[in-house]
Amino acid sequence: MSDAQHVRHHLRHVLVLPDRDAAEELAETLVERCGLAEEPQLVRDALAGEDDAEDAQWLVVVEDPDAAHDPAHLDALAAEYEGWREAE
């Protein structure tokens, strides 16, 4: 095996949700269903030029140092909460 085959990339999955409640529920679901070692980070993402809190999206950031989480599965989970996964 070459050195490149031994290198694993640290992944970070960013799931975009329409509101805080959906983000919190998804974070709990991820811990339960995916057995995450640590809770995902929740980040408020105000839309460009918007100051109103209702115009904010919420990001659920999942650290995946071993690339163990299937992006398609995360896509499906985010979709259950009317969100999506950002490709990095």
PDB file of C-alpha atoms in Angstrom:
ATOM      1  CA  MET A   1       0.000   0.000   0.000  1.00  0.00           C
ATOM      2  CA  SER A   2       1.186   3.473  -0.735  1.00  0.00           C
ATOM      3  CA  ASP A   3       1.366   6.195   1.886  1.00  0.00           C
ATOM      4  CA  ALA A   4      -1.659   7.863   0.324  1.00  0.00           C
ATOM      5  CA  GLN A   5      -3.772   4.792   1.021  1.00  0.00           C
ATOM      6  CA  HIS A   6      -2.841   4.936   4.713  1.00  0.00           C
ATOM      7  CA  VAL A   7      -3.834   8.573   5.132  1.00  0.00           C
ATOM      8  CA  ARG A   8      -7.360   9.136   6.410  1.00  0.00           C
ATOM      9  CA  HIS A   9      -8.838  12.570   6.056  1.00  0.00           C
ATOM     10  CA  HIS A  10     -10.533  14.196   9.020  1.00  0.00           C
ATOM     11  CA  LEU A  11     -14.047  14.967   7.885  1.00  0.00           C
ATOM     12  CA  ARG A  12     -16.486  17.526   9.150  1.00  0.00           C
ATOM     13  CA  HIS A  13     -20.114  17.205   8.119  1.00  0.00           C
ATOM     14  CA  VAL A  14     -22.197  20.375   8.176  1.00  0.00           C
ATOM     15  CA  LEU A  15     -25.944  19.846   8.263  1.00  0.00           C
ATOM     16  CA  VAL A  16     -28.074  22.928   7.587  1.00  0.00           C
ATOM     17  CA  LEU A  17     -31.443  23.168   9.355  1.00  0.00           C
ATOM     18  CA  PRO A  18     -34.234  25.741   9.087  1.00  0.00           C
ATOM     19  CA  ASP A  19     -34.449  26.542  12.827  1.00  0.00           C
ATOM     20  CA  ARG A  20     -32.970  25.862  16.253  1.00  0.00           C
ATOM     21  CA  ASP A  21     -35.592  23.306  17.295  1.00  0.00           C
ATOM     22  CA  ALA A  22     -34.901  21.182  14.217  1.00  0.00           C
ATOM     23  CA  ALA A  23     -31.141  21.483  14.795  1.00  0.00           C
ATOM     24  CA  GLU A  24     -31.435  20.405  18.446  1.00  0.00           C
ATOM     25  CA  GLU A  25     -33.684  17.464  17.550  1.00  0.00           C
ATOM     26  CA  LEU A  26     -31.339  16.337  14.787  1.00  0.00           C
ATOM     27  CA  ALA A  27     -28.323  16.584  17.114  1.00  0.00           C
ATOM     28  CA  GLU A  28     -30.084  14.296  19.628  1.00  0.00           C
ATOM     29  CA  THR A  29     -31.051  11.890  16.848  1.00  0.00           C
ATOM     30  CA  LEU A  30     -27.467  11.763  15.573  1.00  0.00           C
ATOM     31  CA  VAL A  31     -26.156  10.856  19.031  1.00  0.00           C
ATOM     32  CA  GLU A  32     -28.785   8.101  19.398  1.00  0.00           C
ATOM     33  CA  ARG A  33     -28.688   6.624  15.892  1.00  0.00           C
ATOM     34  CA  CYS A  34     -25.035   7.131  14.967  1.00  0.00           C
ATOM     35  CA  GLY A  35     -23.437   6.591  18.366  1.00  0.00           C
ATOM     36  CA  LEU A  36     -21.428   9.805  18.205  1.00  0.00           C
ATOM     37  CA  ALA A  37     -18.677  10.057  20.801  1.00  0.00           C
ATOM     38  CA  GLU A  38     -19.414  13.752  21.315  1.00  0.00           C
ATOM     39  CA  GLU A  39     -22.493  15.856  20.708  1.00  0.00           C
ATOM     40  CA  PRO A  40     -22.533  17.769  17.443  1.00  0.00           C
ATOM     41  CA  GLN A  41     -21.875  21.498  17.655  1.00  0.00           C
ATOM     42  CA  LEU A  42     -24.856  23.788  16.980  1.00  0.00           C
ATOM     43  CA  VAL A  43     -24.092  27.081  15.230  1.00  0.00           C
ATOM     44  CA  ARG A  44     -26.505  29.886  14.336  1.00  0.00           C
ATOM     45  CA  ASP A  45     -25.887  30.999  10.762  1.00  0.00           C
ATOM     46  CA  ALA A  46     -27.550  34.340   9.997  1.00  0.00           C
ATOM     47  CA  LEU A  47     -28.299  34.765   6.336  1.00  0.00           C
ATOM     48  CA  ALA A  48     -26.258  37.462   4.623  1.00  0.00           C
ATOM     49  CA  GLY A  49     -27.711  40.899   5.213  1.00  0.00           C
ATOM     50  CA  GLU A  50     -30.334  39.681   7.684  1.00  0.00           C
ATOM     51  CA  ASP A  51     -30.417  40.778  11.321  1.00  0.00           C
ATOM     52  CA  ASP A  52     -33.713  39.138  12.260  1.00  0.00           C
ATOM     53  CA  ALA A  53     -33.222  35.921  14.255  1.00  0.00           C
ATOM     54  CA  GLU A  54     -36.046  34.319  12.298  1.00  0.00           C
ATOM     55  CA  ASP A  55     -33.940  34.582   9.158  1.00  0.00           C
ATOM     56  CA  ALA A  56     -31.212  32.401  10.620  1.00  0.00           C
ATOM     57  CA  GLN A  57     -30.391  28.861   9.674  1.00  0.00           C
ATOM     58  CA  TRP A  58     -28.814  26.515  12.177  1.00  0.00           C
ATOM     59  CA  LEU A  59     -25.826  24.338  11.462  1.00  0.00           C
ATOM     60  CA  VAL A  60     -25.201  20.977  13.084  1.00  0.00           C
ATOM     61  CA  VAL A  61     -21.471  20.283  12.824  1.00  0.00           C
ATOM     62  CA  VAL A  62     -20.437  16.629  13.108  1.00  0.00           C
ATOM     63  CA  GLU A  63     -16.740  15.925  13.532  1.00  0.00           C
ATOM     64  CA  ASP A  64     -15.840  12.650  11.810  1.00  0.00           C
ATOM     65  CA  PRO A  65     -12.096  12.056  12.339  1.00  0.00           C
ATOM     66  CA  ASP A  66     -12.267   8.429  11.163  1.00  0.00           C
ATOM     67  CA  ALA A  67     -14.598   9.067   8.201  1.00  0.00           C
ATOM     68  CA  ALA A  68     -16.977   6.588   9.815  1.00  0.00           C
ATOM     69  CA  HIS A  69     -20.280   8.300   8.987  1.00  0.00           C
ATOM     70  CA  ASP A  70     -21.978   7.615   5.685  1.00  0.00           C
ATOM     71  CA  PRO A  71     -22.727  10.948   3.960  1.00  0.00           C
ATOM     72  CA  ALA A  72     -25.861   9.473   2.337  1.00  0.00           C
ATOM     73  CA  HIS A  73     -27.196   8.492   5.766  1.00  0.00           C
ATOM     74  CA  LEU A  74     -26.510  12.003   7.088  1.00  0.00           C
ATOM     75  CA  ASP A  75     -28.248  13.458   4.002  1.00  0.00           C
ATOM     76  CA  ALA A  76     -31.323  11.350   4.769  1.00  0.00           C
ATOM     77  CA  LEU A  77     -31.369  12.318   8.450  1.00  0.00           C
ATOM     78  CA  ALA A  78     -31.043  16.024   7.630  1.00  0.00           C
ATOM     79  CA  ALA A  79     -33.886  15.702   5.109  1.00  0.00           C
ATOM     80  CA  GLU A  80     -36.138  14.277   7.864  1.00  0.00           C
ATOM     81  CA  TYR A  81     -35.814  17.685   9.552  1.00  0.00           C
ATOM     82  CA  GLU A  82     -36.216  19.717   6.330  1.00  0.00           C
ATOM     83  CA  GLY A  83     -32.480  20.304   6.089  1.00  0.00           C
ATOM     84  CA  TRP A  84     -29.530  19.195   4.007  1.00  0.00           C
ATOM     85  CA  ARG A  85     -25.838  18.330   4.275  1.00  0.00           C
ATOM     86  CA  GLU A  86     -23.329  20.795   2.860  1.00  0.00           C
ATOM     87  CA  ALA A  87     -20.621  19.190   0.757  1.00  0.00           C
ATOM     88  CA  GLU A  88     -17.170  20.268   1.912  1.00  0.00           C
TER      89      GLU A  88
END
